[in-house]
Structures are given as C-alpha cells and as structure tokens.
mmCIF file of C-alpha atoms in Angstrom:
data_model
loop_
_atom_site.group_PDB
_atom_site.id
_atom_site.type_symbol
_atom_site.label_atom_id
_atom_site.label_comp_id
_atom_site.label_asym_id
_atom_site.label_seq_id
_atom_site.Cartn_x
_atom_site.Cartn_y
_atom_site.Cartn_z
ATOM 1 C CA ALA A 21 0.000 0.000 0.000
ATOM 2 C CA VAL A 22 2.916 2.352 0.753
ATOM 3 C CA GLU A 23 4.391 1.716 -2.690
ATOM 4 C CA LEU A 24 0.995 2.274 -4.306
ATOM 5 C CA PHE A 25 0.670 5.568 -2.447
ATOM 6 C CA ARG A 26 4.108 6.691 -3.639
ATOM 7 C CA GLU A 27 3.250 5.724 -7.211
ATOM 8 C CA MET A 28 0.020 7.734 -7.078
ATOM 9 C CA LEU A 29 1.891 10.820 -5.868
ATOM 10 C CA ALA A 30 4.616 10.345 -8.502
ATOM 11 C CA ASN A 31 1.940 10.389 -11.168
ATOM 12 C CA SER A 32 0.345 13.529 -9.726
ATOM 13 C CA LEU A 33 -2.702 11.600 -8.597
ATOM 14 C CA SER A 34 -4.438 12.866 -5.476
ATOM 15 C CA PRO A 35 -6.046 9.928 -3.669
ATOM 16 C CA GLY A 36 -9.270 10.725 -1.812
ATOM 17 C CA ALA A 37 -10.247 9.714 1.710
ATOM 18 C CA MET A 38 -12.143 6.603 0.570
ATOM 19 C CA THR A 39 -9.043 5.405 -1.295
ATOM 20 C CA PHE A 40 -7.136 5.421 1.964
ATOM 21 C CA VAL A 41 -9.983 3.759 3.820
ATOM 22 C CA HIS A 42 -9.693 0.839 1.400
ATOM 23 C CA LEU A 43 -5.888 0.814 1.569
ATOM 24 C CA PHE A 44 -5.850 0.791 5.369
ATOM 25 C CA SER A 45 -8.579 -1.835 5.548
ATOM 26 C CA ALA A 46 -6.643 -4.089 3.165
ATOM 27 C CA GLU A 47 -3.419 -3.728 5.139
ATOM 28 C CA LEU A 48 -5.066 -4.470 8.453
ATOM 29 C CA MET A 49 -7.070 -7.402 7.124
ATOM 30 C CA ALA A 50 -3.685 -8.831 6.163
ATOM 31 C CA ARG A 51 -2.521 -8.044 9.727
ATOM 32 C CA GLN A 52 0.005 -5.540 8.432
ATOM 33 C CA GLY A 53 -0.339 -3.081 11.305
ATOM 34 C CA ARG A 54 3.138 -1.638 10.856
ATOM 35 C CA GLN A 55 2.523 -1.065 7.151
ATOM 36 C CA ALA A 56 -0.681 0.801 7.964
ATOM 37 C CA LEU A 57 1.148 3.025 10.452
ATOM 38 C CA ALA A 58 3.905 3.592 7.892
ATOM 39 C CA LEU A 59 1.279 4.605 5.348
ATOM 40 C CA LEU A 60 -0.139 7.087 7.852
ATOM 41 C CA GLU A 61 3.312 8.621 8.313
ATOM 42 C CA HIS A 62 3.756 8.933 4.545
ATOM 43 C CA MET A 63 0.413 10.701 4.373
ATOM 44 C CA LYS A 64 1.559 13.226 6.982
ATOM 45 C CA LYS A 65 4.866 13.877 5.182
ATOM 46 C CA ALA A 66 3.075 14.330 1.873
ATOM 47 C CA GLU A 67 0.614 16.672 3.635
ATOM 48 C CA VAL A 68 -2.301 14.497 2.619
ATOM 49 C CA PRO A 69 -5.016 15.043 5.252
ATOM 50 C CA ALA A 70 -6.307 12.030 7.144
ATOM 51 C CA ASN A 71 -9.747 11.837 8.698
ATOM 52 C CA ALA A 72 -11.062 10.269 11.897
ATOM 53 C CA LYS A 73 -12.364 7.239 10.005
ATOM 54 C CA LEU A 74 -8.841 6.336 8.916
ATOM 55 C CA TYR A 75 -7.526 6.657 12.465
ATOM 56 C CA ASN A 76 -10.436 4.624 13.792
ATOM 57 C CA ILE A 77 -9.623 1.741 11.452
ATOM 58 C CA ILE A 78 -6.064 1.581 12.797
ATOM 59 C CA LEU A 79 -7.149 2.087 16.409
ATOM 60 C CA THR A 80 -9.621 -0.795 16.121
ATOM 61 C CA HIS A 81 -6.845 -3.043 14.806
ATOM 62 C CA LEU A 82 -4.414 -2.056 17.568
ATOM 63 C CA CYS A 83 -6.995 -2.563 20.316
ATOM 64 C CA LYS A 84 -8.115 -5.878 18.858
ATOM 65 C CA HIS A 85 -4.542 -7.131 19.181
ATOM 66 C CA GLY A 86 -4.029 -5.885 22.728
ATOM 67 C CA LYS A 87 -1.919 -2.870 21.809
ATOM 68 C CA GLU A 88 -3.685 -0.326 23.962
ATOM 69 C CA LYS A 89 -0.525 1.701 24.638
ATOM 70 C CA GLU A 90 0.174 2.115 20.915
ATOM 71 C CA ALA A 91 -3.464 3.067 20.397
ATOM 72 C CA LEU A 92 -3.209 5.770 23.069
ATOM 73 C CA ASP A 93 -0.020 7.094 21.481
ATOM 74 C CA LEU A 94 -1.804 7.269 18.135
ATOM 75 C CA LEU A 95 -4.717 9.170 19.703
ATOM 76 C CA HIS A 96 -2.322 11.680 21.243
ATOM 77 C CA SER A 97 -0.545 12.077 17.901
ATOM 78 C CA MET A 98 -3.842 13.278 16.403
ATOM 79 C CA ALA A 99 -3.405 16.455 18.439
ATOM 80 C CA THR A 100 -0.472 17.380 16.157
ATOM 81 C CA THR A 101 -2.681 17.145 13.062
ATOM 82 C CA SER A 102 -5.784 18.909 11.817
ATOM 83 C CA CYS A 103 -7.741 15.693 12.369
ATOM 84 C CA ALA A 104 -9.858 15.687 15.524
ATOM 85 C CA PRO A 105 -11.018 12.461 17.199
ATOM 86 C CA ASP A 106 -14.737 11.745 17.092
ATOM 87 C CA ILE A 107 -17.085 9.858 19.427
ATOM 88 C CA TYR A 108 -16.178 6.568 17.720
ATOM 89 C CA THR A 109 -12.465 7.206 18.313
ATOM 90 C CA TYR A 110 -13.011 7.571 22.039
ATOM 91 C CA ASN A 111 -15.456 4.686 22.295
ATOM 92 C CA ILE A 112 -13.027 2.314 20.555
ATOM 93 C CA LEU A 113 -10.269 3.198 23.012
ATOM 94 C CA ILE A 114 -12.372 3.392 26.163
ATOM 95 C CA ASN A 115 -13.957 0.016 25.461
ATOM 96 C CA ALA A 116 -10.539 -1.580 24.897
ATOM 97 C CA LEU A 117 -9.026 0.016 28.012
ATOM 98 C CA CYS A 118 -11.955 -1.121 30.164
ATOM 99 C CA LYS A 119 -11.690 -4.681 28.871
ATOM 100 C CA ALA A 120 -7.964 -4.600 29.671
ATOM 101 C CA GLY A 121 -8.703 -3.415 33.211
ATOM 102 C CA MET A 122 -7.028 -0.048 32.581
ATOM 103 C CA MET A 123 -9.801 1.934 34.250
ATOM 104 C CA ASP A 124 -7.657 4.959 35.182
ATOM 105 C CA LYS A 125 -6.691 5.465 31.537
ATOM 106 C CA ALA A 126 -10.299 4.928 30.443
ATOM 107 C CA MET A 127 -11.523 7.554 32.900
ATOM 108 C CA ASP A 128 -8.844 9.993 31.716
ATOM 109 C CA LEU A 129 -10.295 9.733 28.215
ATOM 110 C CA PHE A 130 -13.842 9.961 29.563
ATOM 111 C CA VAL A 131 -12.978 13.284 31.245
ATOM 112 C CA GLU A 132 -11.109 14.480 28.154
ATOM 113 C CA MET A 133 -13.978 13.805 25.738
ATOM 114 C CA PRO A 134 -16.057 16.979 26.352
ATOM 115 C CA THR A 135 -12.936 19.135 26.008
ATOM 116 C CA ARG A 136 -12.515 17.725 22.488
ATOM 117 C CA GLY A 137 -16.132 18.296 21.555
ATOM 118 C CA CYS A 138 -17.241 14.687 22.098
ATOM 119 C CA ILE A 139 -20.132 14.058 24.481
ATOM 120 C CA PRO A 140 -20.154 10.540 26.032
ATOM 121 C CA ASP A 141 -23.031 8.412 24.772
ATOM 122 C CA VAL A 142 -24.655 5.181 25.958
ATOM 123 C CA VAL A 143 -21.802 3.116 24.466
ATOM 124 C CA THR A 144 -19.234 5.138 26.424
ATOM 125 C CA TYR A 145 -21.080 4.832 29.722
ATOM 126 C CA ASN A 146 -21.826 1.132 29.277
ATOM 127 C CA SER A 147 -18.163 0.356 28.593
ATOM 128 C CA ILE A 148 -17.047 2.110 31.774
ATOM 129 C CA VAL A 149 -19.841 0.748 33.978
ATOM 130 C CA ASP A 150 -19.049 -2.757 32.733
ATOM 131 C CA GLY A 151 -15.328 -2.162 33.289
ATOM 132 C CA PHE A 152 -15.843 -1.030 36.883
ATOM 133 C CA CYS A 153 -18.186 -3.956 37.507
ATOM 134 C CA LYS A 154 -15.710 -6.523 36.217
ATOM 135 C CA ALA A 155 -13.002 -4.899 38.330
ATOM 136 C CA GLY A 156 -15.249 -5.333 41.377
ATOM 137 C CA LYS A 157 -15.528 -1.572 41.842
ATOM 138 C CA VAL A 158 -19.262 -1.472 42.465
ATOM 139 C CA GLU A 159 -19.244 1.934 44.171
ATOM 140 C CA GLU A 160 -17.607 3.582 41.140
ATOM 141 C CA ALA A 161 -19.972 1.760 38.773
ATOM 142 C CA ASN A 162 -22.967 2.811 40.857
ATOM 143 C CA LYS A 163 -21.851 6.453 40.884
ATOM 144 C CA LEU A 164 -21.491 6.476 37.117
ATOM 145 C CA PHE A 165 -24.840 4.754 36.714
ATOM 146 C CA ALA A 166 -26.432 7.378 38.988
ATOM 147 C CA GLU A 167 -24.862 10.083 36.829
ATOM 148 C CA MET A 168 -26.431 8.489 33.757
ATOM 149 C CA MET A 169 -29.813 8.565 35.484
ATOM 150 C CA ARG A 170 -29.322 12.163 36.643
ATOM 151 C CA ILE A 171 -28.501 13.394 33.165
ATOM 152 C CA SER A 172 -31.652 11.601 31.987
ATOM 153 C CA LYS A 173 -30.593 11.934 28.404
ATOM 154 C CA GLU A 174 -32.849 9.975 26.104
ATOM 155 C CA GLY A 175 -31.249 6.642 25.304
ATOM 156 C CA LEU A 176 -28.358 7.170 27.724
ATOM 157 C CA VAL A 177 -29.445 4.355 30.029
ATOM 158 C CA ASP A 178 -30.425 1.097 28.366
ATOM 159 C CA ALA A 179 -30.926 -2.566 29.253
ATOM 160 C CA ILE A 180 -27.187 -3.264 28.945
ATOM 161 C CA SER A 181 -26.448 -0.614 31.591
ATOM 162 C CA TYR A 182 -28.833 -2.236 34.050
ATOM 163 C CA VAL A 183 -27.758 -5.818 33.334
ATOM 164 C CA ALA A 184 -24.056 -5.066 33.873
ATOM 165 C CA LEU A 185 -24.696 -3.391 37.213
ATOM 166 C CA ILE A 186 -27.289 -5.908 38.450
ATOM 167 C CA SER A 187 -25.102 -8.904 37.639
ATOM 168 C CA THR A 188 -22.071 -7.547 39.478
ATOM 169 C CA ILE A 189 -24.028 -6.358 42.499
ATOM 170 C CA CYS A 190 -25.680 -9.763 42.937
ATOM 171 C CA LYS A 191 -22.423 -11.662 42.459
ATOM 172 C CA LEU A 192 -20.930 -9.556 45.245
ATOM 173 C CA GLY A 193 -23.676 -10.684 47.604
ATOM 174 C CA LYS A 194 -25.962 -7.649 47.362
ATOM 175 C CA GLY A 195 -29.071 -9.418 46.109
ATOM 176 C CA LYS A 196 -31.491 -6.944 47.704
ATOM 177 C CA LEU A 197 -29.947 -4.021 45.825
ATOM 178 C CA GLY A 198 -29.899 -6.071 42.650
ATOM 179 C CA PHE A 199 -33.598 -6.825 43.134
ATOM 180 C CA GLN A 200 -34.379 -3.109 43.531
ATOM 181 C CA LEU A 201 -32.548 -2.317 40.288
ATOM 182 C CA LEU A 202 -34.395 -5.152 38.549
ATOM 183 C CA ARG A 203 -37.766 -3.702 39.587
ATOM 184 C CA GLU A 204 -36.615 -0.249 38.475
ATOM 185 C CA MET A 205 -35.513 -1.712 35.143
ATOM 186 C CA LEU A 206 -38.945 -3.293 34.618
ATOM 187 C CA GLU A 207 -40.733 -0.079 35.592
ATOM 188 C CA LYS A 208 -38.785 1.816 32.935
ATOM 189 C CA GLY A 209 -39.927 -0.623 30.281
ATOM 190 C CA PHE A 210 -36.676 -2.537 29.815
ATOM 191 C CA LYS A 211 -36.878 -6.301 29.451
ATOM 192 C CA PRO A 212 -34.217 -8.247 31.395
ATOM 193 C CA ASN A 213 -33.076 -11.541 29.938
ATOM 194 C CA LEU A 214 -33.446 -14.877 31.733
ATOM 195 C CA VAL A 215 -29.832 -14.766 32.927
ATOM 196 C CA THR A 216 -30.478 -11.490 34.762
ATOM 197 C CA PHE A 217 -33.508 -12.930 36.555
ATOM 198 C CA ASN A 218 -31.496 -16.003 37.550
ATOM 199 C CA VAL A 219 -28.631 -13.877 38.909
ATOM 200 C CA VAL A 220 -31.038 -11.840 41.043
ATOM 201 C CA PHE A 221 -32.864 -14.957 42.236
ATOM 202 C CA GLU A 222 -29.596 -16.617 43.287
ATOM 203 C CA GLY A 223 -28.455 -13.417 45.020
ATOM 204 C CA LEU A 224 -31.673 -13.178 47.012
ATOM 205 C CA SER A 225 -31.637 -16.881 47.860
ATOM 206 C CA LYS A 226 -28.137 -16.600 49.303
ATOM 207 C CA GLU A 227 -29.439 -13.807 51.539
ATOM 208 C CA SER A 228 -32.396 -16.030 52.528
ATOM 209 C CA ASN A 229 -34.689 -13.339 51.113
ATOM 210 C CA THR A 230 -37.405 -15.755 50.038
ATOM 211 C CA ASP A 231 -40.196 -13.164 49.660
ATOM 212 C CA ASP A 232 -38.350 -11.110 47.050
ATOM 213 C CA ALA A 233 -37.058 -14.290 45.431
ATOM 214 C CA LYS A 234 -40.663 -15.444 44.940
ATOM 215 C CA ILE A 235 -41.557 -12.067 43.405
ATOM 216 C CA THR A 236 -38.630 -12.472 41.022
ATOM 217 C CA ILE A 237 -39.976 -15.852 39.906
ATOM 218 C CA GLN A 238 -43.428 -14.343 39.371
ATOM 219 C CA GLU A 239 -41.899 -11.690 37.111
ATOM 220 C CA LEU A 240 -40.498 -14.389 34.776
#
C-alpha cells in the first residue's frame, strides 16, 4: 500500500479519503499493522489530510490485538494534526481500556472527551460501567450509573447498563440491591433476559430473602 501511495503521488494523482480507507482496511485485514502506520506517516509527510475514520480503522486493529498503549499514542498524535477524534475514536479506546482493566486510563479519556467536543453516549457509559463492575468496583460503577440517570438523556441508560450493574451487584452478595434495580428496570420498560432474573434470584436466595425471590420468579 505504501508503494501504491508513492506511485500515485509520482503520477500527480491525489487519492481521496475513501481510497485510503480501502488501503488501510486491506493492510489491516492482512494483519500488516506496521505497514498501515507507515502509510499514515507517509500521508503526513506528503501533507495528505487524514480523517477520523482512517484513524479509527487503525485504532480498532491495535486494540483488537491488545496494543492499547500504541493506540493511546496514536490518539495523542492526532493532536499534532488537523484531524480531531470523534465519538467513535473515544469509544473504541475506552472500550478496549476497560476490557484490559485499565480503568484509570479509560476515565482519563472519559474526562477528556467533552474538552474535544465529544459528548459521552450510551456506548461510552456502558463500557465504563461494565469495566468497573468486572473490576469489582461497584461503588464507582454505581456512581457512574447514577450520573447516567441524573442526566436523563434519552437513550443514555439502556438494558445493557442495568444488566451489567445488576449482575455484578448480585455476584458480590448484594441481592437486595440487585432486586431493587431489577424492579426499576422493569418499571422503565426494559426487558431483562433470563440470565439477569437467575442472577437476582440466586443473590436473594443466598441472603435467605425468600419473599423477594418469589416475586422475582413471578416476574419471569
């Protein structure tokens, strides 16, 4: 792809953004991450503008292969260009960092987002809530969930948000709280899956809370 890019420039051809999207996609499908990064550098030197979509393709590849540090470096390098990250850029990175247990880094990006003109959406919040839950940090997850509810932005809280929090809370032995969130979830019109009901039922049973456990069964 690098050679093709050079040939296009040598022949006074100006490749458009979609051309690069295809070139990057081809390189990364062939697992040529270094070639894709080299192509990006050639673009910069030739003063060919890149867009967020191109960066997002590379970031997705890096994160998929566990290269979160390189992905963060690439995000920071965008600050030296005229290309600004978009909501997808941040969501790709935050999701990867949360899955890798790098919650401090994920929260740094979460705080940074509004300063770069990107408002966190339901995908952003769900990634972080799930990350805190899997890290056993229920208090942090609960605070973020409460913030989602406080903002009350349409579509900001969804079934995934509830399920992630309910599952972790019950697994940590707080079945009563999980049951309360389940009822709240139902009242808001969300439909829990069978696994969520089972998790709450088991949590209540371990607390010998048979009355609420029976109600949970009736809700099935």
